[in-house]
């Protein structure tokens, strides 16, 4: 059975690492992006089951990323 995949979009690298460790301990696969553009590209490529998204991100903020994904 395939594991659920979570995309973490967080520019604070320490927080992203902590979230990754916690999600992996609970059996999830994780993919991490550190800015909005990278997050958008990974969301379209990886098709994650869940996205944990920071609101304030470099290059594209979290709300703009949500709007782009909705399109």
Short mmCIF file of N, CA, C and O in Angstrom, two decimals:
data_model
loop_
_atom_site.label_atom_id
_atom_site.label_comp_id
_atom_site.label_asym_id
_atom_site.label_seq_id
_atom_site.Cartn_x
_atom_site.Cartn_y
_atom_site.Cartn_z
N UNK A 1 0.84 -1.18 0.00
CA UNK A 1 0.00 0.00 0.00
C UNK A 1 0.88 1.25 0.00
O UNK A 1 1.84 1.35 0.75
N UNK A 2 0.56 2.19 -0.86
CA UNK A 2 1.33 3.42 -0.96
C UNK A 2 1.08 4.31 0.25
O UNK A 2 -0.03 4.37 0.78
N UNK A 3 2.12 4.99 0.68
CA UNK A 3 2.00 5.93 1.79
C UNK A 3 1.41 7.25 1.27
O UNK A 3 1.65 7.63 0.13
N UNK A 4 0.66 7.91 2.13
CA UNK A 4 0.19 9.24 1.78
C UNK A 4 1.39 10.19 1.75
O UNK A 4 2.31 10.08 2.55
N UNK A 5 1.35 11.10 0.80
CA UNK A 5 2.45 12.05 0.61
C UNK A 5 2.01 13.44 1.02
O UNK A 5 0.94 13.91 0.63
N UNK A 6 2.85 14.11 1.80
CA UNK A 6 2.58 15.46 2.29
C UNK A 6 3.63 16.40 1.72
O UNK A 6 4.83 16.13 1.82
N UNK A 7 3.17 17.48 1.13
CA UNK A 7 4.06 18.56 0.68
C UNK A 7 4.08 19.61 1.77
O UNK A 7 3.04 20.13 2.18
N UNK A 8 5.28 19.90 2.26
CA UNK A 8 5.49 20.94 3.28
C UNK A 8 6.11 22.14 2.57
O UNK A 8 7.19 22.03 2.00
N UNK A 9 5.41 23.27 2.59
CA UNK A 9 5.93 24.50 1.98
C UNK A 9 6.18 25.47 3.11
O UNK A 9 5.26 26.07 3.66
N UNK A 10 7.43 25.59 3.49
CA UNK A 10 7.82 26.38 4.66
C UNK A 10 9.22 26.94 4.43
O UNK A 10 10.14 26.19 4.13
N UNK A 11 9.37 28.27 4.55
CA UNK A 11 10.68 28.89 4.30
C UNK A 11 11.63 28.79 5.49
O UNK A 11 12.84 28.89 5.32
N UNK A 12 11.11 28.56 6.68
CA UNK A 12 11.96 28.35 7.86
C UNK A 12 12.47 26.91 7.81
O UNK A 12 11.73 25.96 8.04
N UNK A 13 13.73 26.75 7.49
CA UNK A 13 14.29 25.41 7.27
C UNK A 13 14.24 24.53 8.52
O UNK A 13 14.01 23.33 8.42
N UNK A 14 14.46 25.11 9.69
CA UNK A 14 14.39 24.33 10.92
C UNK A 14 12.97 23.81 11.16
O UNK A 14 12.78 22.65 11.52
N UNK A 15 11.99 24.67 10.96
CA UNK A 15 10.59 24.26 11.13
C UNK A 15 10.20 23.21 10.09
O UNK A 15 9.53 22.22 10.41
N UNK A 16 10.64 23.39 8.85
CA UNK A 16 10.35 22.41 7.80
C UNK A 16 10.97 21.05 8.15
O UNK A 16 10.34 20.00 7.96
N UNK A 17 12.18 21.06 8.70
CA UNK A 17 12.84 19.82 9.09
C UNK A 17 12.08 19.14 10.24
O UNK A 17 11.87 17.93 10.23
N UNK A 18 11.65 19.92 11.22
CA UNK A 18 10.87 19.38 12.33
C UNK A 18 9.56 18.77 11.84
O UNK A 18 9.19 17.66 12.23
N UNK A 19 8.87 19.47 10.97
CA UNK A 19 7.62 18.96 10.42
C UNK A 19 7.85 17.68 9.63
O UNK A 19 7.06 16.73 9.72
N UNK A 20 8.93 17.64 8.88
CA UNK A 20 9.28 16.45 8.10
C UNK A 20 9.51 15.26 9.03
O UNK A 20 8.98 14.16 8.80
N UNK A 21 10.28 15.45 10.07
CA UNK A 21 10.56 14.37 11.02
C UNK A 21 9.27 13.87 11.65
O UNK A 21 9.04 12.66 11.72
N UNK A 22 8.43 14.79 12.09
CA UNK A 22 7.17 14.39 12.73
C UNK A 22 6.26 13.63 11.77
O UNK A 22 5.66 12.61 12.14
N UNK A 23 6.15 14.11 10.55
CA UNK A 23 5.29 13.42 9.57
C UNK A 23 5.83 12.04 9.22
O UNK A 23 5.07 11.07 9.13
N UNK A 24 7.15 11.93 9.08
CA UNK A 24 7.75 10.64 8.74
C UNK A 24 7.61 9.65 9.90
O UNK A 24 7.43 8.46 9.67
N UNK A 25 7.68 10.14 11.13
CA UNK A 25 7.49 9.27 12.29
C UNK A 25 6.08 8.67 12.32
O UNK A 25 5.86 7.61 12.88
N UNK A 26 5.14 9.36 11.70
CA UNK A 26 3.76 8.88 11.65
C UNK A 26 3.47 8.14 10.34
O UNK A 26 2.30 7.87 10.02
N UNK A 27 4.52 7.83 9.58
CA UNK A 27 4.36 6.99 8.40
C UNK A 27 4.08 7.69 7.09
O UNK A 27 3.77 7.03 6.10
N UNK A 28 4.19 9.01 7.06
CA UNK A 28 3.93 9.74 5.83
C UNK A 28 5.22 9.97 5.05
O UNK A 28 6.28 10.13 5.62
N UNK A 29 5.09 10.00 3.72
CA UNK A 29 6.20 10.46 2.89
C UNK A 29 6.09 11.98 2.83
O UNK A 29 4.99 12.53 2.82
N UNK A 30 7.23 12.65 2.76
CA UNK A 30 7.21 14.11 2.72
C UNK A 30 8.05 14.63 1.57
O UNK A 30 9.04 14.02 1.15
N UNK A 31 7.63 15.77 1.06
CA UNK A 31 8.36 16.54 0.07
C UNK A 31 8.38 17.96 0.62
O UNK A 31 7.37 18.43 1.14
N UNK A 32 9.51 18.65 0.50
CA UNK A 32 9.64 19.98 1.10
C UNK A 32 10.01 21.01 0.05
O UNK A 32 10.88 20.78 -0.80
N UNK A 33 9.35 22.16 0.12
CA UNK A 33 9.69 23.33 -0.69
C UNK A 33 9.91 24.50 0.26
O UNK A 33 9.25 24.59 1.30
N UNK A 34 10.83 25.38 -0.11
CA UNK A 34 11.17 26.50 0.77
C UNK A 34 10.72 27.86 0.25
O UNK A 34 11.04 28.89 0.83
N UNK A 35 9.98 27.88 -0.86
CA UNK A 35 9.37 29.12 -1.33
C UNK A 35 8.13 28.77 -2.15
O UNK A 35 7.89 27.59 -2.48
N UNK A 36 7.33 29.76 -2.45
CA UNK A 36 6.06 29.52 -3.12
C UNK A 36 6.18 28.96 -4.52
O UNK A 36 5.39 28.09 -4.92
N UNK A 37 7.14 29.42 -5.29
CA UNK A 37 7.31 28.94 -6.66
C UNK A 37 7.71 27.47 -6.65
O UNK A 37 7.14 26.65 -7.38
N UNK A 38 8.67 27.13 -5.81
CA UNK A 38 9.09 25.74 -5.68
C UNK A 38 7.91 24.88 -5.18
O UNK A 38 7.70 23.76 -5.66
N UNK A 39 7.13 25.42 -4.25
CA UNK A 39 5.97 24.71 -3.74
C UNK A 39 4.94 24.43 -4.83
O UNK A 39 4.39 23.33 -4.92
N UNK A 40 4.68 25.42 -5.68
CA UNK A 40 3.74 25.24 -6.79
C UNK A 40 4.24 24.16 -7.74
O UNK A 40 3.49 23.26 -8.12
N UNK A 41 5.51 24.24 -8.11
CA UNK A 41 6.07 23.24 -9.02
C UNK A 41 6.00 21.83 -8.44
O UNK A 41 5.61 20.89 -9.14
N UNK A 42 6.35 21.69 -7.17
CA UNK A 42 6.30 20.37 -6.54
C UNK A 42 4.87 19.86 -6.39
O UNK A 42 4.60 18.67 -6.55
N UNK A 43 3.94 20.76 -6.10
CA UNK A 43 2.53 20.36 -5.97
C UNK A 43 2.02 19.81 -7.30
O UNK A 43 1.32 18.78 -7.32
N UNK A 44 2.38 20.45 -8.39
CA UNK A 44 1.93 19.99 -9.70
C UNK A 44 2.63 18.70 -10.13
O UNK A 44 2.02 17.85 -10.77
N UNK A 45 3.90 18.56 -9.78
CA UNK A 45 4.68 17.37 -10.13
C UNK A 45 4.31 16.16 -9.28
O UNK A 45 4.08 15.07 -9.79
N UNK A 46 4.28 16.36 -7.97
CA UNK A 46 4.16 15.26 -7.02
C UNK A 46 2.72 14.87 -6.70
O UNK A 46 2.48 13.76 -6.22
N UNK A 47 1.77 15.79 -6.92
CA UNK A 47 0.36 15.53 -6.61
C UNK A 47 0.18 14.98 -5.19
O UNK A 47 -0.32 13.88 -4.99
N UNK A 48 0.61 15.75 -4.17
CA UNK A 48 0.54 15.26 -2.79
C UNK A 48 -0.90 15.10 -2.32
O UNK A 48 -1.83 15.70 -2.86
N UNK A 49 -1.06 14.28 -1.30
CA UNK A 49 -2.38 14.07 -0.70
C UNK A 49 -2.77 15.24 0.21
O UNK A 49 -3.95 15.48 0.42
N UNK A 50 -1.77 15.93 0.75
CA UNK A 50 -2.00 17.05 1.66
C UNK A 50 -0.87 18.05 1.49
O UNK A 50 0.28 17.65 1.26
N UNK A 51 -1.19 19.34 1.58
CA UNK A 51 -0.18 20.39 1.54
C UNK A 51 -0.25 21.18 2.84
O UNK A 51 -1.32 21.69 3.20
N UNK A 52 0.87 21.25 3.55
CA UNK A 52 1.01 22.11 4.72
C UNK A 52 1.72 23.36 4.22
O UNK A 52 2.88 23.30 3.81
N UNK A 53 1.04 24.49 4.27
CA UNK A 53 1.48 25.68 3.56
C UNK A 53 1.62 26.87 4.49
O UNK A 53 0.68 27.23 5.19
N UNK A 54 2.79 27.47 4.47
CA UNK A 54 3.03 28.72 5.20
C UNK A 54 2.35 29.86 4.45
O UNK A 54 2.24 29.83 3.22
N UNK A 55 1.88 30.83 5.15
CA UNK A 55 1.21 31.98 4.52
C UNK A 55 2.21 32.96 3.94
O UNK A 55 2.03 33.48 2.84
N UNK A 56 3.30 33.23 4.66
CA UNK A 56 4.30 34.20 4.21
C UNK A 56 5.52 33.46 3.66
O UNK A 56 6.28 32.88 4.43
N UNK A 57 5.66 33.51 2.35
CA UNK A 57 6.75 32.80 1.67
C UNK A 57 7.45 33.72 0.69
O UNK A 57 6.83 34.63 0.15
N UNK A 58 8.73 33.46 0.43
CA UNK A 58 9.42 34.22 -0.62
C UNK A 58 8.93 33.80 -2.00
O UNK A 58 8.43 32.69 -2.19
N UNK A 59 9.07 34.69 -2.96
CA UNK A 59 8.80 34.49 -4.39
C UNK A 59 7.33 34.34 -4.74
O UNK A 59 6.94 34.70 -5.84
N UNK A 60 6.51 33.79 -3.87
CA UNK A 60 5.06 33.70 -4.08
C UNK A 60 4.45 33.36 -2.72
O UNK A 60 4.81 32.34 -2.14
N UNK A 61 3.55 34.21 -2.23
CA UNK A 61 3.02 33.91 -0.90
C UNK A 61 2.03 32.76 -0.95
O UNK A 61 1.61 32.30 -2.01
N UNK A 62 1.68 32.26 0.23
CA UNK A 62 0.84 31.08 0.33
C UNK A 62 -0.52 31.23 -0.31
O UNK A 62 -1.03 30.30 -0.94
N UNK A 63 -1.16 32.39 -0.17
CA UNK A 63 -2.47 32.59 -0.79
C UNK A 63 -2.38 32.58 -2.31
O UNK A 63 -3.24 32.00 -2.98
N UNK A 64 -1.36 33.22 -2.86
CA UNK A 64 -1.19 33.19 -4.31
C UNK A 64 -0.97 31.76 -4.80
O UNK A 64 -1.49 31.36 -5.85
N UNK A 65 -0.21 30.99 -4.03
CA UNK A 65 0.02 29.59 -4.38
C UNK A 65 -1.31 28.83 -4.39
O UNK A 65 -1.60 28.07 -5.32
N UNK A 66 -2.15 29.04 -3.40
CA UNK A 66 -3.47 28.40 -3.36
C UNK A 66 -4.32 28.78 -4.56
O UNK A 66 -4.97 27.93 -5.16
N UNK A 67 -4.32 30.07 -4.91
CA UNK A 67 -5.09 30.52 -6.07
C UNK A 67 -4.60 29.84 -7.35
O UNK A 67 -5.39 29.41 -8.18
N UNK A 68 -3.27 29.73 -7.49
CA UNK A 68 -2.70 29.08 -8.69
C UNK A 68 -3.09 27.60 -8.74
O UNK A 68 -3.41 27.08 -9.82
N UNK A 69 -3.08 26.94 -7.61
CA UNK A 69 -3.46 25.53 -7.58
C UNK A 69 -4.94 25.36 -7.91
O UNK A 69 -5.34 24.39 -8.54
N UNK A 70 -5.74 26.30 -7.48
CA UNK A 70 -7.17 26.22 -7.73
C UNK A 70 -7.48 26.39 -9.22
O UNK A 70 -8.44 25.79 -9.73
N UNK A 71 -6.67 27.20 -9.91
CA UNK A 71 -6.86 27.39 -11.36
C UNK A 71 -6.66 26.09 -12.07
O UNK A 71 -7.18 25.72 -13.02
#
